Amino acid sequence: MDPCPFVRVLVGNLALKVPVAARPAGGSGVHPSAHPFFATVRLDKHPSCHTAAVPLLPPDHADAPPPPAAASLAAGFHLSKADLDRIAGRSFFSPASASGAGTATLKVAIYSGGRGTTCWLRSRRLLGRASLPLDLRETAEGRAVVFHSGWVALGKGASAAAKAQLYLTVKAEVDPRFVFEFDGEPERSPQVFQVQGNRRQPVYTCSFSCRHHSGEWNRGSRSAQSEPSSSRRWRSSLGSERERPGKERKGWSVTVHDLSGSPVALASMVTPFVASPGTDRVSRSNPGAWLILRPGDGTWQPWGRLEAWRERGGGPAGDGLGYRFELLPDTAAGPGVTLAESTISASKGGKFSIDLTGAGGNPLARTPSSSGRSGELVRRSSPCPGYRGFVMSSTVASEGNGGRPAVEVGVQHVGCAEDAAAFVALAAAVDLSMNACRLFSHKLRRGPSSAATMRW
């Protein structure tokens, strides 16, 4: 099947010039050097909101672009075909789209004062707003489109000299992805479907298993087999061969099979999820870990390592699932490369994501000779060869609620079935980690195939 169409909108290179006499709406005057400035960036009809610090330039700075030191990525919006259809009010890729269909509005608001942890900024004062129309239909030909790269005045009704000015670059590009959906919780040994629009095609099956204390695998699972020798070697090298009495969850694994029944990826819990002394939670200082393996040369080859723990939270957000994923080298001796590290709300769930956009340099930089709305981007080297831009994402259900992970993988990172299967195994490991990091005073969610095995 073909990949699903996605469009990615990138916003960055923010910089601000503020006249000394500028007054934020509804508040007292603000001296440009006295307060930091922050931006909220929204794309209408899209639920996400981004916040970013905005560097301040001297009021007498020329109208030239800000210095390279100020250039960075501020926001990225990932639009699926459903998002694009919602913006267009009809099928986005229809050749008969009406005039104005496919136009979204980018909205940027600049505030002074301290930045909070969400789009609602504490002690904020509005300095001004700017809106830019984006005709996303221009991406239909498969090329990158630079919609804006320059200065824009904030607010209306004042003279140009009295207005604060914002510099920003806005670009959109097509970013096709393969989409997969589990038809059940990973611990229920579900099928995995590739999805395109309304079409769903089975491509993998998952087999959940739990190893007993003796080292044997639960025979109730399709993946009943001895543990791969390469996995055991990596266990030892990573210092994860520990057996502790008391509160721990260990021995879980998910094997991904293709439709012929051949195993094509494996997620194996190599470090038990153990409660820290005197608590009923898995701490960041002592995380549990999974090894993601791929077949190669007649054995399993380690590909990635996922660490997870329970992040203590305050306020309405509550606790979260903290995670770190690193890509492993070909040998056990070399260091891994961290590709993702963040937190997912335990009460609301969220998304696990590997997105290296900007990791190898400013993705909105343009060649000196580029001009107009379709300038070529400067291609920066990635910190991890073979991976650049958007890599993958997967949905994660809140703790205690069964989820069916939906996985997106960038087309450029899939060359064969084993490539995609590794990301599917990683998605299963992340989803199961939400369960493994649940407080030990709470019961685990359990599927029929795992009721007797997922215990501490």
XYZ file of C-alpha atoms in Angstrom:
456
model
C 0.000 0.000 0.000
C 1.010 3.582 -0.545
C 1.906 5.921 2.338
C -0.540 8.472 3.691
C -0.150 12.142 2.718
C 0.991 14.523 5.441
C 2.019 18.169 5.320
C 4.399 19.655 7.847
C 4.324 23.405 8.631
C 7.472 24.806 10.254
C 7.745 28.197 11.966
C 10.967 29.685 13.236
C 13.745 32.278 13.075
C 11.708 34.436 15.465
C 13.166 37.797 16.470
C 11.617 40.956 17.888
C 12.183 44.701 17.651
C 10.296 46.735 20.261
C 10.192 50.554 20.411
C 10.938 51.744 23.943
C 7.552 53.472 24.110
C 5.580 50.363 23.124
C 2.778 49.542 25.558
C 1.321 46.021 25.873
C -2.428 45.785 25.508
C -4.256 46.361 28.781
C -1.128 46.990 30.861
C 1.617 49.422 31.752
C 4.572 50.210 29.541
C 7.316 47.659 29.128
C 10.956 48.545 28.640
C 12.382 46.219 25.960
C 15.369 45.172 28.019
C 13.472 44.562 31.260
C 11.437 41.467 30.381
C 11.887 38.327 28.305
C 9.508 37.826 25.400
C 7.671 34.693 24.367
C 5.452 33.687 21.487
C 2.458 31.399 21.212
C 2.057 29.885 17.759
C -1.207 28.378 16.561
C -2.531 27.091 13.251
C -6.297 27.513 13.071
C -8.359 24.333 13.062
C -5.399 22.474 14.587
C -5.496 21.583 18.298
C -1.822 22.054 19.189
C -0.243 25.238 20.478
C 3.491 25.931 20.716
C 5.405 28.363 22.883
C 8.899 29.670 22.198
C 11.250 32.317 23.524
C 11.766 35.281 21.188
C 15.158 37.014 21.195
C 15.065 40.803 21.328
C 17.056 42.885 18.835
C 18.049 46.546 19.318
C 15.358 49.005 18.171
C 17.763 50.447 15.588
C 18.480 47.036 14.056
C 18.232 47.209 10.278
C 15.445 45.493 8.379
C 17.856 42.695 7.488
C 17.256 39.157 8.852
C 18.301 38.530 12.463
C 21.798 37.152 13.086
C 22.294 33.371 12.702
C 22.635 33.013 16.469
C 18.965 33.976 16.838
C 17.718 31.491 14.227
C 15.942 28.365 15.479
C 12.792 26.284 15.043
C 9.873 27.559 17.146
C 6.953 25.340 16.108
C 6.050 22.427 13.885
C 2.533 21.354 12.879
C 1.938 17.887 11.418
C -1.196 17.771 9.272
C -2.781 14.490 8.199
C -5.158 14.206 5.259
C -8.066 14.515 7.701
C -6.569 17.771 9.022
C -6.072 19.053 5.476
C -9.639 18.117 4.482
C -10.927 19.964 7.550
C -8.983 23.079 6.538
C -10.194 22.866 2.939
C -13.791 22.078 3.870
C -13.714 19.245 1.313
C -11.211 16.772 -0.105
C -7.922 18.667 0.048
C -6.458 16.935 -2.994
C -9.524 17.440 -5.184
C -8.538 19.296 -8.385
C -11.831 21.198 -8.217
C -11.112 22.817 -4.855
C -12.807 26.171 -4.553
C -10.901 29.426 -4.343
C -9.639 29.869 -0.794
C -10.032 26.180 0.067
C -6.893 24.839 1.683
C -5.959 28.187 3.221
C -5.045 28.059 6.901
C -4.227 31.009 9.147
C -1.092 31.043 11.254
C -1.563 33.094 14.412
C 1.375 34.348 16.473
C 0.974 36.280 19.726
C 3.922 37.930 21.493
C 3.945 38.357 25.269
C 6.299 39.836 27.820
C 6.798 38.230 31.213
C 7.483 34.737 32.535
C 6.567 31.690 30.504
C 4.426 28.912 32.019
C 4.472 25.238 31.152
C 1.534 25.480 28.742
C 0.124 27.957 26.280
C -1.316 29.954 29.199
C 1.604 32.118 30.253
C 1.919 33.220 33.847
C 2.291 36.952 34.478
C 2.072 37.586 30.783
C 1.287 40.839 29.049
C 0.271 40.934 25.416
C 2.557 42.972 23.179
C 0.853 42.240 19.863
C -0.407 39.682 17.374
C 0.264 38.766 13.765
C -1.670 36.533 11.354
C -0.486 35.033 8.077
C -2.630 33.139 5.514
C -1.057 29.908 4.249
C -2.339 28.393 1.018
C -1.338 24.811 1.708
C -2.463 23.721 -1.764
C 0.909 24.967 -2.989
C 2.482 21.869 -1.422
C 0.441 19.542 -3.664
C 3.275 19.365 -6.210
C 5.559 17.872 -3.582
C 7.903 20.822 -3.127
C 8.755 22.903 -0.095
C 7.002 26.285 -0.018
C 8.323 29.263 1.944
C 5.245 31.355 2.703
C 6.984 34.143 4.571
C 10.517 35.107 5.544
C 10.776 38.646 6.839
C 9.431 41.261 9.219
C 5.776 41.795 10.074
C 4.207 44.508 12.247
C 2.392 43.448 15.402
C -1.095 44.876 15.791
C -3.046 47.453 13.799
C -3.910 51.123 13.866
C -0.504 52.515 14.837
C 2.257 54.073 12.798
C 5.026 51.787 11.598
C 7.526 53.531 13.878
C 5.403 52.877 16.962
C 4.764 49.207 16.252
C 6.756 46.271 17.516
C 8.002 44.124 14.657
C 8.388 40.367 14.481
C 10.689 38.483 12.138
C 9.649 34.944 11.256
C 10.027 32.279 8.599
C 7.102 30.006 7.706
C 7.538 26.977 5.477
C 5.423 23.955 4.515
C 6.500 20.698 2.920
C 4.970 17.329 2.149
C 5.983 14.613 4.604
C 4.366 11.252 3.616
C 4.171 8.571 6.290
C 3.219 4.953 6.703
C 0.431 4.568 9.259
C -0.165 1.436 11.349
C -2.859 0.644 13.903
C -2.997 -2.076 16.559
C -6.409 -3.728 16.731
C -6.058 -4.261 20.479
C -3.831 -3.638 23.472
C -0.256 -4.928 22.994
C -0.673 -7.391 25.875
C -3.589 -9.022 24.017
C -1.307 -10.153 21.160
C -3.144 -8.086 18.526
C -2.896 -7.806 14.778
C -1.380 -4.679 13.294
C -2.941 -3.067 10.219
C -1.479 -0.662 7.710
C -3.964 2.140 7.119
C -4.551 4.434 4.173
C -7.742 6.438 4.243
C -10.598 3.972 4.733
C -8.504 0.965 3.755
C -6.976 -1.312 6.391
C -4.666 -4.180 5.508
C -3.177 -6.628 8.049
C 0.622 -6.630 7.922
C 1.848 -7.937 11.304
C 0.800 -9.923 14.344
C 2.098 -9.250 17.851
C 2.719 -11.903 20.485
C 2.924 -10.853 24.111
C 4.863 -13.086 26.481
C 6.073 -13.057 30.068
C 9.136 -14.973 31.206
C 8.849 -16.823 34.508
C 11.458 -16.537 37.253
C 13.145 -19.678 36.020
C 13.891 -18.000 32.691
C 11.296 -20.018 30.771
C 8.809 -18.232 28.542
C 5.074 -18.372 29.104
C 3.816 -21.183 26.860
C 0.479 -19.456 26.410
C 2.074 -17.127 23.887
C 2.879 -17.695 20.272
C 6.390 -16.376 20.892
C 7.301 -19.161 23.341
C 10.971 -19.716 22.687
C 14.316 -19.358 24.369
C 15.611 -15.862 24.830
C 17.889 -14.714 22.007
C 21.561 -15.039 22.917
C 22.322 -11.536 21.614
C 19.668 -10.137 23.961
C 21.311 -11.925 26.885
C 24.715 -10.480 25.962
C 23.298 -6.969 25.864
C 21.521 -7.554 29.180
C 24.869 -8.289 30.776
C 26.676 -5.374 29.129
C 23.941 -2.949 30.194
C 23.976 -4.187 33.770
C 20.365 -5.316 33.709
C 20.615 -8.883 34.996
C 19.167 -8.149 38.398
C 16.622 -10.204 40.247
C 15.045 -8.441 43.192
C 12.317 -9.632 45.477
C 9.350 -7.424 46.220
C 7.780 -4.842 43.989
C 8.918 -5.387 40.433
C 7.526 -6.067 36.978
C 9.782 -7.985 34.661
C 10.109 -10.492 31.855
C 7.608 -8.966 29.427
C 8.221 -9.118 25.691
C 6.393 -8.488 22.438
C 7.418 -10.286 19.252
C 6.275 -8.850 15.930
C 5.652 -11.423 13.148
C 4.980 -10.865 9.477
C 2.021 -12.593 7.854
C 4.131 -15.665 7.065
C 4.772 -16.122 10.781
C 8.435 -15.098 10.689
C 9.576 -12.876 13.572
C 10.674 -9.484 12.270
C 11.118 -7.463 15.482
C 11.231 -7.984 19.241
C 10.745 -5.716 22.260
C 12.151 -7.356 25.385
C 12.061 -5.944 28.922
C 15.732 -6.223 29.904
C 15.685 -4.166 33.097
C 12.849 -4.836 35.565
C 10.543 -2.003 36.552
C 11.258 -1.873 40.283
C 9.762 0.355 42.979
C 12.311 2.638 44.614
C 12.978 1.846 48.291
C 10.222 3.148 50.528
C 7.923 4.036 47.608
C 5.524 2.348 45.213
C 6.860 4.056 42.078
C 9.540 3.496 39.443
C 11.931 6.428 39.735
C 14.021 8.233 37.142
C 17.179 7.260 39.023
C 16.323 3.561 38.602
C 14.277 3.205 35.378
C 13.047 0.066 33.745
C 14.282 -0.626 30.226
C 13.419 -2.412 27.002
C 15.689 -3.627 24.255
C 14.324 -3.383 20.697
C 15.878 -6.034 18.456
C 15.839 -6.804 14.746
C 16.750 -10.044 12.969
C 20.096 -10.138 11.234
C 22.751 -12.713 10.341
C 20.627 -15.510 11.737
C 20.232 -13.949 15.191
C 18.685 -10.946 16.936
C 20.589 -7.674 16.647
C 20.012 -4.866 19.206
C 18.659 -1.741 17.512
C 17.398 0.553 20.276
C 16.982 0.877 24.015
C 13.974 2.456 25.746
C 14.145 3.557 29.378
C 10.973 4.524 31.243
C 10.047 5.715 34.711
C 7.251 7.489 36.578
C 7.796 11.240 36.610
C 6.368 12.939 39.673
C 4.081 15.817 38.717
C 2.242 18.566 40.484
C -1.026 20.372 39.832
C -3.793 19.153 37.544
C -1.388 17.419 35.169
C -0.329 14.896 37.803
C 2.294 12.229 37.230
C 3.710 11.348 33.850
C 5.550 8.591 32.011
C 9.125 9.742 31.546
C 11.065 8.093 28.736
C 14.365 8.131 26.902
C 15.032 6.270 23.646
C 18.487 5.781 22.235
C 19.700 4.145 19.061
C 22.336 1.521 19.761
C 25.592 1.042 17.855
C 26.474 -2.145 16.018
C 28.620 -3.296 18.936
C 27.888 -3.365 22.642
C 30.990 -1.308 23.400
C 29.951 1.927 21.662
C 27.699 4.622 23.154
C 24.104 5.004 22.047
C 22.606 8.127 20.485
C 19.588 9.620 22.256
C 16.797 10.294 19.743
C 13.921 11.133 22.110
C 13.432 12.130 25.738
C 10.230 13.576 27.166
C 7.192 12.944 29.390
C 3.646 11.747 28.616
C 0.770 12.541 30.973
C -0.261 9.442 32.919
C -3.831 10.695 33.379
C -4.413 11.847 29.795
C -2.007 9.808 27.680
C -0.387 11.430 24.676
C 2.157 10.765 21.953
C 5.613 9.255 21.904
C 7.610 10.965 19.176
C 11.002 10.863 17.509
C 11.380 14.073 15.539
C 14.878 15.210 14.590
C 13.715 18.310 12.744
C 16.284 20.924 13.606
C 18.584 18.478 15.399
C 21.261 18.839 12.728
C 20.885 22.603 12.273
C 18.214 25.153 11.495
C 15.660 23.465 9.165
C 14.414 26.886 8.031
C 17.800 28.101 6.805
C 17.905 28.852 3.093
C 20.726 28.992 0.603
C 22.010 32.513 -0.117
C 20.798 32.220 -3.717
C 17.296 31.064 -2.870
C 14.463 33.531 -3.214
C 10.715 33.560 -3.644
C 8.275 31.100 -2.142
C 10.039 27.852 -2.956
C 13.663 28.314 -1.918
C 15.761 25.211 -1.336
C 16.558 24.413 2.275
C 20.088 23.933 3.485
C 20.533 20.229 4.226
C 22.258 19.827 7.574
C 23.991 16.716 8.765
C 21.937 14.702 11.234
C 23.365 13.776 14.660
C 22.334 10.227 13.800
C 23.230 9.138 10.255
C 20.273 7.577 8.466
C 17.666 9.446 10.498
C 16.547 13.015 9.865
C 13.371 15.064 10.147
C 10.242 13.337 11.400
C 11.044 9.701 12.229
C 7.998 8.248 13.997
C 5.226 8.800 16.531
C 2.780 6.560 18.361
C -0.244 7.230 20.532
C -0.102 6.169 24.182
C -3.228 5.535 26.256
C -3.563 6.878 29.777
C -2.723 4.480 32.570
C -5.407 1.968 33.390
C -7.094 2.407 30.020
C -6.532 -0.029 27.216
C -5.144 1.642 24.137
C -4.725 0.670 20.506
C -1.518 2.403 19.470
C -1.558 4.257 16.163
C 1.927 4.503 14.678
C 3.224 6.921 12.032
C 6.611 6.337 10.398
C 8.317 8.686 7.940
C 8.588 7.125 4.482
C 12.308 7.835 4.218
C 12.942 5.573 7.224
C 11.209 2.473 5.838
C 13.023 0.401 3.252
C 11.634 -3.022 4.142
C 9.114 -4.772 6.406
C 11.705 -5.165 9.176
C 12.257 -1.397 9.300
C 8.593 -0.680 9.999
C 8.312 -3.650 12.381
C 11.041 -2.214 14.621
C 9.001 0.968 15.089
C 5.870 -1.112 15.758
C 7.762 -3.042 18.465
C 8.976 0.241 19.961
C 5.405 1.583 20.026
C 4.271 -1.562 21.878
C 7.081 -1.142 24.418
C 6.143 2.492 25.083
C 2.470 1.606 25.570
C 3.338 -1.255 27.930
C 5.693 1.042 29.851
C 2.712 3.154 30.898
C 1.369 0.002 32.536
C 4.731 -1.075 33.952
C 5.226 2.349 35.580
C 1.838 2.368 37.238
C 1.974 2.757 41.012
C 2.482 -0.642 42.639
C -0.503 0.101 44.889
C -2.716 -0.070 41.781
C -3.680 -3.081 39.717
C -2.466 -3.416 36.157
C -4.794 -3.419 33.203
C -4.887 -6.973 31.886
C -5.904 -8.677 28.703
C -7.105 -12.295 28.470
C -3.715 -13.535 27.295
C -1.823 -11.829 30.088
C -4.081 -12.127 33.140
C -1.902 -14.748 34.744
C 1.442 -13.242 33.839
C 1.459 -9.460 34.320
C 2.098 -9.417 38.059
C 4.664 -8.320 40.533
